[in-house]
Coordinates of C-alpha atoms in Angstrom, one line a residue:
Chain B
M15 CA -79.6 -59.6 161.8
A16 CA -80.8 -55.9 161.5
A17 CA -79.1 -53.9 158.9
A18 CA -78.9 -49.8 158.5
A19 CA -77.8 -49.3 154.4
M20 CA -74.6 -48.1 155.5
R21 CA -72.5 -45.9 153.2
S22 CA -69.1 -46.1 153.7
F23 CA -66.9 -48.3 156.4
S24 CA -63.0 -47.5 156.8
V25 CA -60.5 -50.6 156.0
V26 CA -57.4 -51.3 158.3
G27 CA -54.8 -52.9 156.7
L28 CA -51.7 -51.3 155.9
G29 CA -53.2 -47.9 155.9
I30 CA -56.6 -47.0 156.2
H31 CA -58.9 -46.1 153.2
R32 CA -62.7 -44.6 152.9
F33 CA -64.5 -46.8 151.3
L34 CA -68.0 -45.3 149.7
G35 CA -70.4 -48.3 147.9
L36 CA -73.4 -49.6 150.0
T37 CA -73.2 -53.0 151.6
G38 CA -73.2 -56.8 150.9
R39 CA -76.7 -56.4 152.6
C40 CA -78.4 -55.1 149.7
L41 CA -76.1 -56.8 147.0
D42 CA -77.6 -60.4 148.9
V43 CA -81.1 -59.6 148.1
E44 CA -80.7 -58.7 145.0
C45 CA -78.9 -61.8 144.6
I46 CA -81.8 -63.7 145.9
T47 CA -84.7 -62.4 143.2
S48 CA -82.8 -62.5 140.7
I49 CA -81.9 -66.0 141.3
R50 CA -85.6 -66.3 141.3
R51 CA -86.3 -64.9 138.0
C52 CA -83.6 -66.2 136.0
S53 CA -84.1 -69.5 136.4
N54 CA -87.7 -70.3 135.0
T55 CA -87.5 -74.5 134.1
S56 CA -86.4 -76.8 136.8
Y57 CA -82.7 -75.9 136.5
T58 CA -82.0 -75.2 139.8
T59 CA -78.3 -74.1 141.9
Y60 CA -76.2 -76.9 144.1
N61 CA -78.5 -75.8 147.2
D62 CA -79.4 -78.9 149.0
V63 CA -77.0 -82.0 148.0
D64 CA -73.3 -81.2 148.2
P65 CA -71.9 -81.8 144.4
A66 CA -68.2 -81.4 145.9
P67 CA -67.5 -85.4 146.7
L68 CA -68.9 -86.4 143.6
F69 CA -66.7 -84.2 141.7
F70 CA -64.1 -84.2 143.2
E71 CA -63.9 -87.9 143.4
G72 CA -61.6 -90.1 140.9
E73 CA -63.5 -92.1 138.6
V74 CA -66.1 -89.0 137.4
Q75 CA -62.9 -86.3 137.7
V76 CA -61.4 -88.7 134.7
V77 CA -64.5 -89.3 132.6
L78 CA -65.2 -85.6 132.5
Q79 CA -61.8 -84.6 131.3
R80 CA -62.2 -87.5 128.7
V81 CA -65.0 -86.1 127.6
T82 CA -64.3 -82.5 127.1
G83 CA -61.5 -83.3 125.3
M84 CA -58.2 -81.4 124.1
D85 CA -58.3 -79.8 120.4
I86 CA -54.8 -78.7 120.4
D87 CA -56.1 -75.3 118.1
R88 CA -58.5 -74.8 119.9
I89 CA -56.2 -74.0 123.0
F90 CA -53.7 -72.2 122.3
R91 CA -55.9 -70.2 120.0
R92 CA -54.6 -67.5 120.0
R93 CA -55.2 -64.6 123.0
Q94 CA -55.4 -60.9 122.9
Q95 CA -53.7 -59.8 126.2
E96 CA -53.2 -56.6 125.7
K97 CA -48.8 -57.5 125.5
K98 CA -46.7 -56.5 123.2
S99 CA -47.2 -59.6 120.1
T100 CA -43.8 -60.8 119.4
P101 CA -42.5 -63.3 116.1
P102 CA -42.5 -67.1 117.1
K103 CA -39.1 -69.0 116.8
Y104 CA -38.7 -71.2 114.7
Q105 CA -36.0 -73.9 115.5
F106 CA -34.3 -77.1 114.7
L107 CA -34.5 -80.4 117.4
T108 CA -34.1 -83.3 117.6
N109 CA -36.3 -86.2 118.0
E110 CA -36.2 -85.9 121.8
E111 CA -36.3 -82.5 122.2
V112 CA -39.6 -82.2 119.8
D113 CA -41.0 -85.5 122.2
E114 CA -39.8 -82.4 125.2
Y115 CA -41.8 -79.8 124.1
M116 CA -44.3 -81.7 123.0
S117 CA -45.1 -83.9 126.9
E118 CA -44.5 -79.3 127.7
A119 CA -47.3 -78.1 125.8
R120 CA -49.4 -81.5 126.5
E121 CA -49.2 -79.8 130.6
K122 CA -49.9 -76.6 129.5
A123 CA -53.4 -77.7 127.7
E124 CA -54.2 -79.3 130.7
S125 CA -53.2 -76.8 133.4
L126 CA -55.5 -74.5 130.9
L127 CA -58.2 -77.0 130.6
Q128 CA -58.6 -77.5 134.8
M129 CA -62.6 -77.1 135.8
P130 CA -63.5 -75.0 137.9
P131 CA -64.7 -76.5 141.1
V132 CA -68.5 -77.3 141.9
L133 CA -69.6 -76.7 145.0
K134 CA -72.6 -76.7 147.0
E135 CA -73.4 -72.7 147.1
R136 CA -71.9 -71.2 150.4
Q137 CA -74.2 -69.4 153.3
P138 CA -74.7 -66.5 154.7
I139 CA -71.9 -65.6 157.4
N140 CA -73.3 -65.1 160.6
T141 CA -70.6 -65.4 163.1
I142 CA -70.5 -62.6 165.7
L143 CA -67.9 -62.5 167.6
E144 CA -68.1 -60.2 170.4
T145 CA -71.0 -56.9 171.1
N146 CA -69.5 -54.2 173.1
T147 CA -72.2 -51.7 173.7
S148 CA -69.1 -49.4 175.5
L149 CA -68.0 -49.1 171.6
Q150 CA -71.0 -47.3 171.1
A151 CA -70.4 -43.0 169.5
H152 CA -66.5 -44.2 169.0
H153 CA -66.8 -43.4 165.4
T154 CA -70.0 -43.4 163.2
D155 CA -67.8 -46.0 160.4
K156 CA -67.5 -48.9 160.1
Y157 CA -64.2 -50.7 160.5
V158 CA -63.0 -53.4 159.0
F159 CA -59.9 -55.8 160.3
A160 CA -58.2 -58.4 157.6
D161 CA -55.2 -60.7 157.9
I162 CA -52.8 -60.0 154.8
T163 CA -50.0 -61.3 156.0
F164 CA -47.8 -63.4 153.4
G165 CA -49.2 -66.7 152.2
V166 CA -52.9 -66.5 153.4
S167 CA -54.6 -67.5 150.8
D168 CA -57.7 -65.7 150.0
R169 CA -61.2 -68.5 151.2
N170 CA -58.4 -68.9 155.0
R171 CA -57.8 -64.8 155.0
T172 CA -59.5 -63.8 158.4
I173 CA -61.9 -60.3 157.7
L174 CA -63.9 -59.1 160.7
V175 CA -66.4 -56.3 160.7
R176 CA -66.3 -53.5 164.3
E177 CA -69.9 -52.1 163.4
T178 CA -71.2 -48.4 164.6
D179 CA -72.8 -50.2 167.6
G180 CA -69.4 -51.8 168.5
T181 CA -70.6 -55.5 167.7
L182 CA -67.4 -57.3 165.9
R183 CA -68.8 -59.9 163.6
S184 CA -67.3 -62.1 160.8
A185 CA -66.8 -59.7 157.6
W186 CA -70.3 -61.2 155.3
W187 CA -69.2 -63.2 152.1
E188 CA -69.9 -59.8 150.0
E189 CA -67.7 -57.6 152.0
R190 CA -64.3 -60.5 151.9
D191 CA -64.9 -61.0 148.3
R192 CA -64.4 -56.9 147.6
I193 CA -61.6 -56.9 150.3
N194 CA -60.0 -59.6 149.2
Q195 CA -59.9 -57.7 145.5
T196 CA -57.7 -54.4 147.9
Y197 CA -55.2 -56.4 149.3
N198 CA -54.6 -58.9 146.8
P199 CA -56.4 -57.5 143.3
R200 CA -56.2 -60.0 140.5
P201 CA -56.7 -59.8 137.0
G202 CA -59.5 -60.3 135.7
R203 CA -61.1 -59.4 139.2
N204 CA -63.0 -56.5 140.1
V205 CA -64.0 -54.7 143.2
V206 CA -68.1 -54.4 141.8
M207 CA -69.5 -56.4 140.3
P208 CA -69.6 -56.5 136.0
K209 CA -72.8 -55.5 134.9
L210 CA -72.5 -58.6 132.3
F211 CA -74.0 -60.9 134.9
N212 CA -77.0 -58.2 135.4
E213 CA -80.3 -60.3 133.9
E214 CA -80.5 -58.5 130.5
N215 CA -77.6 -58.1 129.8
L216 CA -76.9 -61.7 130.8
K217 CA -79.1 -62.6 128.4
S218 CA -78.2 -59.9 125.2
A219 CA -75.2 -62.2 125.7
L220 CA -76.0 -65.5 126.0
G221 CA -78.4 -64.8 122.5
R222 CA -74.9 -63.1 121.1
Q223 CA -73.3 -66.8 121.8
E224 CA -70.7 -65.3 123.8
Y225 CA -71.6 -68.9 126.6
E226 CA -67.5 -68.9 127.0
F227 CA -66.8 -65.1 127.9
V228 CA -69.2 -64.8 129.7
L229 CA -68.4 -68.2 131.8
D230 CA -64.6 -67.0 132.1
R231 CA -65.9 -63.9 133.7
V232 CA -67.8 -65.4 136.3
C233 CA -64.7 -67.2 137.1
A234 CA -62.3 -64.9 137.3
Q235 CA -64.7 -62.5 139.0
C236 CA -66.4 -65.0 141.9
E237 CA -65.7 -68.1 143.9
P238 CA -67.2 -70.9 142.5
D239 CA -69.5 -71.3 146.0
S240 CA -71.3 -67.9 145.1
S241 CA -74.6 -67.3 144.2
V242 CA -74.1 -65.0 141.4
Y243 CA -71.4 -67.2 139.9
Q244 CA -74.1 -70.3 140.4
R245 CA -76.9 -68.0 138.9
V246 CA -75.0 -67.0 136.0
C247 CA -73.6 -70.8 135.6
V248 CA -77.4 -71.9 135.2
C249 CA -78.2 -68.9 133.5
V250 CA -76.0 -70.2 130.6
Y251 CA -76.3 -73.8 130.9
D252 CA -79.6 -73.4 130.6
A253 CA -79.1 -71.0 127.5
L254 CA -76.3 -74.0 125.5
D255 CA -79.7 -76.2 126.4
T256 CA -82.3 -74.9 124.7
H257 CA -80.0 -74.0 122.1
H258 CA -78.2 -77.2 121.7
H259 CA -74.9 -75.5 121.4
H260 CA -72.9 -77.5 124.4
N261 CA -70.4 -77.5 121.6
T262 CA -69.2 -74.3 121.7
L263 CA -67.7 -74.9 125.8
Y264 CA -66.0 -78.7 123.7
S265 CA -62.7 -78.7 125.0
T266 CA -63.1 -76.3 127.1
R267 CA -62.3 -75.7 130.8
H268 CA -66.3 -75.2 131.3
Y269 CA -67.4 -78.6 129.7
G270 CA -67.1 -80.7 132.3
P271 CA -68.5 -79.0 134.9
M272 CA -71.3 -78.9 132.3
C273 CA -71.8 -82.0 131.8
F274 CA -71.7 -82.8 135.5
Y275 CA -74.7 -80.0 135.8
L276 CA -76.2 -81.5 133.2
A277 CA -76.1 -85.0 134.4
W278 CA -76.7 -84.0 138.6
N279 CA -80.0 -82.6 137.0
K280 CA -81.1 -85.7 134.8
R281 CA -81.2 -83.4 131.5
I282 CA -78.7 -85.3 129.2
D283 CA -80.8 -86.2 126.3
S284 CA -79.8 -82.6 124.8
L285 CA -76.3 -83.4 124.9
L286 CA -76.8 -86.8 124.1
V287 CA -78.5 -85.9 120.5
S288 CA -76.2 -83.4 119.9
L289 CA -72.8 -85.8 120.5
I290 CA -74.7 -88.8 118.8
Q291 CA -76.1 -86.4 115.2
E292 CA -71.6 -85.7 115.3
E293 CA -70.7 -89.7 115.9
K294 CA -68.8 -88.7 119.1
I295 CA -70.8 -92.3 120.2
N296 CA -66.9 -92.7 123.2
T297 CA -68.3 -89.7 124.4
A298 CA -72.0 -89.8 124.5
S299 CA -71.0 -93.2 126.4
D300 CA -68.8 -91.7 128.3
I301 CA -72.0 -89.0 129.6
V302 CA -74.2 -91.9 130.2
Y303 CA -71.1 -93.6 132.4
L304 CA -71.2 -90.3 134.1
Y305 CA -74.6 -90.1 134.4
Q306 CA -74.3 -93.6 136.3
L307 CA -71.3 -92.0 138.3
I308 CA -73.6 -89.4 140.1
H309 CA -77.1 -91.6 140.2
K310 CA -75.6 -94.9 141.5
D311 CA -79.3 -96.1 142.3
C312 CA -80.9 -95.9 138.5
K313 CA -82.0 -98.4 136.2
S314 CA -79.9 -98.5 133.6
A315 CA -76.6 -99.2 136.2
K316 CA -78.5 -102.3 137.3
L317 CA -78.6 -103.6 133.1
N318 CA -74.5 -104.2 133.9
I319 CA -73.9 -103.6 130.0
E320 CA -70.3 -103.3 129.3
H321 CA -69.5 -99.5 129.6
T322 CA -67.0 -100.1 126.5
Q323 CA -70.3 -101.6 124.1
H324 CA -71.1 -97.9 123.3
V325 CA -74.7 -98.3 121.0
E326 CA -75.2 -101.1 123.5
F327 CA -74.8 -99.0 126.5
I328 CA -76.6 -95.6 125.4
K329 CA -79.4 -98.2 124.6
G330 CA -80.0 -99.5 127.7
Y331 CA -80.3 -96.0 129.1
I332 CA -82.8 -94.6 126.7
E333 CA -84.4 -97.8 127.6
E334 CA -84.7 -97.8 131.5
D335 CA -83.7 -94.4 132.6
C336 CA -83.9 -91.7 129.5
L337 CA -86.4 -88.3 129.1
Q338 CA -86.5 -87.7 125.6
R339 CA -86.8 -91.2 124.4
A340 CA -87.4 -90.3 121.0
Q341 CA -84.9 -88.1 120.0
V342 CA -82.3 -89.7 121.2
Q343 CA -83.3 -93.5 120.1
L344 CA -83.2 -91.2 116.3
A345 CA -81.0 -90.3 116.5
L346 CA -79.1 -92.5 117.6
Q347 CA -80.9 -94.9 114.6
C348 CA -79.5 -93.1 112.2
Y349 CA -76.4 -93.2 113.4
Q350 CA -76.3 -97.0 113.6
D351 CA -77.6 -95.9 109.5
L352 CA -75.2 -93.7 108.3
Q353 CA -72.3 -96.4 109.9
H354 CA -74.2 -99.7 107.5
Q355 CA -74.1 -97.1 105.1
R356 CA -70.6 -97.0 105.4
Q357 CA -69.7 -100.5 106.1
Q358 CA -71.1 -101.4 102.8
H359 CA -69.8 -98.6 100.6
Q360 CA -66.4 -100.0 102.1
H361 CA -67.0 -103.4 101.8
T362 CA -68.3 -103.0 97.7
V363 CA -64.7 -101.0 97.2
T364 CA -62.7 -103.3 98.4
N365 CA -64.6 -105.8 96.7
A366 CA -64.3 -103.9 93.6
H367 CA -60.7 -103.3 94.1
G368 CA -60.2 -107.2 94.1
L369 CA -59.1 -107.5 97.7
Chain X
M19 CA -61.5 -4.1 135.2
F20 CA -65.8 -4.5 136.2
S21 CA -65.8 -2.7 132.6
S22 CA -64.5 -5.3 130.5
C23 CA -65.5 -8.4 132.3
I24 CA -68.8 -7.1 131.3
N25 CA -67.9 -7.3 128.0
F26 CA -66.5 -10.7 127.9
Y27 CA -68.8 -12.2 131.0
S28 CA -71.9 -11.0 128.8
F29 CA -75.6 -12.4 129.2
K30 CA -74.6 -14.7 126.2
P31 CA -73.8 -17.9 128.7
L32 CA -77.1 -17.2 129.5
K33 CA -79.0 -16.4 125.5
M34 CA -77.1 -19.7 125.2
L35 CA -77.9 -21.6 127.7
R36 CA -82.1 -20.7 126.6
S37 CA -81.7 -21.7 122.9
I38 CA -80.1 -24.6 123.3
G39 CA -83.1 -25.9 125.1
Q40 CA -84.3 -28.3 122.6
G41 CA -82.8 -31.1 124.7
V42 CA -84.0 -29.9 127.4
T43 CA -84.3 -32.9 130.5
R44 CA -85.8 -31.1 133.8
L45 CA -85.7 -28.1 134.7
L46 CA -83.1 -27.2 138.3
P47 CA -83.0 -24.9 140.7
V48 CA -79.4 -23.3 141.7
V49 CA -78.5 -22.1 145.1
C50 CA -75.7 -19.7 145.3
P51 CA -73.4 -21.0 147.4
T52 CA -72.0 -18.1 148.9
T53 CA -74.6 -15.7 148.2
H54 CA -77.1 -18.1 149.2
M55 CA -79.4 -16.0 146.1
A56 CA -82.2 -18.4 144.9
K57 CA -81.5 -18.8 141.3
A58 CA -84.3 -19.3 138.9
A59 CA -85.0 -22.5 137.2
V60 CA -81.6 -23.5 135.1
R61 CA -82.1 -25.8 131.8
V62 CA -79.9 -28.7 131.5
I63 CA -78.9 -29.9 128.7
E64 CA -78.4 -32.6 127.9
G65 CA -74.7 -34.5 126.6
R66 CA -73.1 -31.4 128.7
S67 CA -71.1 -31.5 132.0
V68 CA -72.9 -31.3 134.7
T69 CA -69.8 -29.6 136.6
K70 CA -69.4 -27.3 133.0
L71 CA -73.5 -26.2 133.8
L72 CA -72.2 -25.3 136.6
Y73 CA -69.6 -22.9 136.2
E74 CA -71.4 -21.3 134.1
V75 CA -74.3 -20.7 136.9
R76 CA -71.6 -19.6 138.5
R77 CA -70.6 -17.1 136.2
I78 CA -74.6 -15.5 135.7
Q79 CA -75.0 -15.5 139.1
W80 CA -71.8 -13.3 139.5
I81 CA -72.4 -10.8 137.2
T82 CA -76.2 -10.8 138.6
T83 CA -74.5 -10.2 142.1
C84 CA -73.1 -7.0 141.5
K85 CA -75.7 -3.8 142.2
T86 CA -73.8 -1.9 140.0
M87 CA -73.8 -4.0 136.6
R88 CA -77.6 -5.5 137.1
C89 CA -79.2 -2.7 135.4
E90 CA -77.6 -3.3 131.8
V91 CA -77.6 -6.6 132.6
A92 CA -81.6 -7.2 132.6
E93 CA -81.5 -4.6 129.5
E94 CA -79.4 -7.5 128.6
E95 CA -81.0 -9.4 129.1
E96 CA -84.5 -7.9 127.2
E97 CA -82.6 -7.1 124.6
G98 CA -81.9 -11.4 124.3
E99 CA -85.1 -12.5 125.5
G100 CA -86.5 -11.5 121.2
E101 CA -83.9 -13.4 119.1
K102 CA -83.3 -17.0 119.9
K103 CA -80.8 -17.3 116.6
E104 CA -77.0 -18.2 117.7
D105 CA -74.4 -15.6 117.5
N106 CA -72.5 -16.2 113.9
I107 CA -71.3 -19.8 114.2
P108 CA -70.2 -20.7 110.6
P109 CA -72.4 -24.1 110.8
E110 CA -69.1 -26.4 109.3
K111 CA -68.1 -25.2 113.1
N112 CA -70.9 -25.8 115.3
R113 CA -71.2 -28.3 117.4
R114 CA -73.7 -27.8 120.1
Q115 CA -76.3 -29.0 118.6
I116 CA -75.8 -33.0 120.4
I117 CA -76.5 -36.6 118.0
P118 CA -78.1 -39.0 120.2
V119 CA -75.6 -42.3 119.8
E120 CA -79.0 -44.2 117.3
T121 CA -78.5 -41.3 115.1
S122 CA -74.3 -42.0 115.1
I123 CA -75.2 -45.8 115.2
K124 CA -77.3 -45.3 111.7
Y125 CA -75.2 -43.4 110.3
M126 CA -72.0 -46.2 110.8
Q127 CA -74.0 -47.6 108.1
S128 CA -75.4 -45.3 106.3
D129 CA -74.3 -44.8 102.6
A130 CA -72.9 -41.5 103.6
Y131 CA -70.4 -43.1 105.9
K132 CA -69.5 -45.5 103.7
T133 CA -68.8 -43.4 100.7
T134 CA -66.8 -40.9 103.5
Y135 CA -64.0 -43.6 105.0
G136 CA -64.8 -46.9 102.8
D137 CA -63.9 -50.4 105.0
E138 CA -61.3 -48.7 107.2
P139 CA -61.2 -47.3 110.6
V140 CA -62.1 -43.6 111.3
W141 CA -58.6 -42.3 111.6
V142 CA -56.1 -43.7 109.1
K143 CA -56.6 -41.7 106.0
Y144 CA -56.0 -38.3 108.9
R145 CA -52.8 -36.3 108.7
R146 CA -51.9 -34.9 111.5
N147 CA -49.8 -31.3 111.6
F148 CA -47.0 -30.5 113.4
K149 CA -43.0 -28.9 113.3
G150 CA -40.0 -31.5 112.9
G151 CA -40.3 -35.1 112.2
L152 CA -41.4 -36.4 115.7
P153 CA -45.7 -36.2 116.7
P154 CA -45.5 -34.2 119.6
T155 CA -45.7 -37.1 122.7
K156 CA -49.6 -35.7 123.7
T157 CA -52.9 -34.3 120.9
R158 CA -54.2 -31.3 121.4
K159 CA -56.0 -31.0 124.8
T160 CA -59.3 -31.1 122.7
C161 CA -60.4 -29.8 119.4
I162 CA -64.3 -28.4 120.5
R163 CA -64.2 -25.1 123.0
D164 CA -67.6 -23.6 124.1
G165 CA -69.2 -25.8 121.7
I166 CA -67.3 -25.0 118.7
L167 CA -64.3 -26.0 116.4
A168 CA -61.4 -24.2 117.8
T169 CA -59.3 -25.4 115.1
G170 CA -58.1 -26.1 111.4
N171 CA -57.6 -29.5 111.1
P172 CA -59.8 -30.9 113.9
C173 CA -59.4 -34.5 114.8
P174 CA -61.1 -37.5 112.9
V175 CA -63.9 -37.8 115.7
C176 CA -64.5 -34.1 116.3
R177 CA -64.3 -33.6 112.9
D178 CA -67.3 -35.8 112.2
E179 CA -70.2 -34.1 114.2
F180 CA -72.3 -38.5 113.8
L181 CA -69.8 -40.1 115.0
V182 CA -70.1 -40.5 118.6
V183 CA -68.3 -42.1 121.3
E184 CA -70.3 -43.9 123.4
Y185 CA -70.4 -47.7 124.7
R186 CA -73.4 -48.4 122.6
N187 CA -72.0 -47.3 119.7
L188 CA -69.4 -50.8 119.2
E189 CA -68.8 -50.0 115.3
L190 CA -67.0 -47.4 116.3
I191 CA -65.2 -48.0 118.9
K192 CA -63.5 -51.3 117.1
Q193 CA -61.9 -49.4 115.8
F194 CA -59.9 -47.7 118.2
I195 CA -59.1 -51.5 119.4
S196 CA -55.6 -53.2 118.0
P197 CA -57.0 -55.9 115.9
F198 CA -53.8 -58.1 117.2
N199 CA -53.6 -57.2 120.7
G200 CA -56.4 -56.0 121.4
A201 CA -55.4 -53.1 123.2
V202 CA -57.0 -49.1 122.8
L203 CA -54.6 -47.3 120.2
P204 CA -52.8 -44.7 121.2
P205 CA -54.0 -41.3 120.5
L206 CA -50.3 -40.8 119.0
K207 CA -51.4 -43.6 116.6
T208 CA -54.5 -42.8 116.0
N209 CA -54.3 -38.9 116.0
I210 CA -58.0 -38.5 119.0
C211 CA -57.6 -35.2 120.9
Q212 CA -57.1 -36.3 124.6
K213 CA -60.7 -35.0 125.9
Q214 CA -62.6 -38.1 123.1
H215 CA -59.3 -40.4 123.6
R216 CA -60.9 -40.1 127.5
R217 CA -63.9 -41.0 126.6
L218 CA -63.0 -43.8 124.2
L219 CA -61.1 -45.2 127.2
V220 CA -64.5 -45.0 129.4
A221 CA -67.3 -46.1 127.0
V222 CA -64.2 -49.4 125.9
N223 CA -64.2 -50.1 130.2
K224 CA -68.5 -49.2 130.5
A225 CA -68.9 -51.8 126.6
R226 CA -66.7 -54.3 128.7
D227 CA -68.2 -53.7 132.3
Y228 CA -71.6 -54.2 130.3
G229 CA -70.5 -57.5 127.9
L230 CA -70.9 -55.8 124.9
L231 CA -67.3 -56.2 124.1
T232 CA -65.7 -59.5 124.5
Y233 CA -62.3 -59.9 125.1
D234 CA -59.8 -63.2 126.6
V235 CA -60.2 -62.8 130.2
P236 CA -57.0 -63.6 132.0
H237 CA -56.8 -67.3 132.9
R238 CA -58.1 -68.7 136.9
H239 CA -56.3 -71.4 138.8
Y240 CA -57.6 -73.0 141.1
D241 CA -56.1 -75.2 144.4
Y242 CA -58.5 -77.8 144.6
S243 CA -57.4 -78.3 148.2
E244 CA -58.4 -75.2 148.9
Y245 CA -62.3 -76.3 147.5
Y246 CA -62.1 -79.5 148.2
Q247 CA -60.9 -81.9 151.2
P248 CA -61.6 -85.7 151.4
Q249 CA -60.7 -86.4 154.4
Q250 CA -63.2 -84.4 155.5
Q251 CA -67.4 -84.2 155.1
D252 CA -67.3 -80.1 155.2
D253 CA -65.1 -77.6 153.1
T254 CA -62.5 -76.3 154.8
T255 CA -64.2 -72.3 153.1
E256 CA -66.1 -71.1 156.5
A257 CA -63.2 -68.0 157.0
G258 CA -62.9 -65.8 160.0
R259 CA -63.5 -69.0 162.6

């Protein structure tokens, strides 16, 4: 679809506003080129098979939530929200009231740990509703029509554009994002894409290990199926995997999608190594189980080892499907030796106590 | 009236422009919008705002369009060509030299900074002068006028020429952000002039935009039903249909 570089368009909603800026089509091209530059390994965005049916499946969600963990101190850390802070309250409570408050806190924690959806990358919108050439000389700016009815969500809002040559089309994704922010402003989201998501700035931020900040920022700014979101997430997961910093996302909302992504791309080995080294053997076996849920036809699934026998389960994976076999095997071996030593030590202590 | 104007709007602006030509980046041809007189190429000074420069250029062109003044002006110009020194500005009040950000960043790590300010933010030891018990609700508009310190007690940023408020100078910017709630401290607290406070706000926003300064992003809640409907095979996300 031919598009001239249009610099301004009018918006009809509550009133008529004048917008200045490049249109979505120019941004579209930018995004495509930067995807190629950023992903230099086998990591790619979700653009072939739709991961959504698998991601939202009950079993996978349960496993991801279990794997994410619930570190209360991490989740309820002090956040600086630019508001006036109040001193803490101390109360005397009965046991029942304490349980009530604890369950409320757990619900709040679960809502804070809600995972961003994992979706297939959205395809460009090319719907043309009408070509009315009699409107050609009528206006020199594009008109954007947005449905601002109360209760309509951003994703289902009707947004149409009447071009200068009289074509009435659906708005492109980038235009939709801008219009949604204009008429339904959300905290943390800007009309203009933050410069953090450009390649150099992203690399420098990841070099400073600000993984959670970048992911939070991209969640607040972009939709989970947009190309920018997918590209940034790929960059972050790439950096995490390379430097073995997976545990920086532990007990955050991004841990689940990260594990899903690594399992989808068959790259869970470095994650397994870090988990085993931290002695989180349950989590490691959960990751292998997740891998089997996603790739149902993998060899280790056919071994039918019980998922609860963590060490055997992981060994089955190492023998059949593992790609960095030596490292994972070594890590598991060290873990087993450590457990054995601890048991021995415990044994000698109990003997010494005469028990 | 014109004679008094000549004394006030003498050719000092042009001399000043020429003498600060050290940080020249490019030459601009300028056309006066009213008389359509093409002026000679004017040097653009780094760090000066473009609007101020245009104002200076327009001032000069107003003088040159007055025919009666042209000869006097020409004489002054010839005189001015020979000497290139500043006009008796005390060195401690001279702020016409533009310090680059990199120098400022290095200064923040230097011993000179350490002995002057120690570990505290630069605004802590500053005392604002005002009448009465409560300070005025706004700080002064600006400490530096025309490249010279125009006050006796300049604000904590203007008094030290090596403190450059810019988005890359994170050490300096962080001192003006509250450690308790992450907001930019009000100028009533830090006592910086309004102009520097505006520059600080721009610098903080820019640093956050580039990701140099982190902050706690507001939590975003997702309604999963908008993203995936288990009954249908594809998402219900295509809009405009």
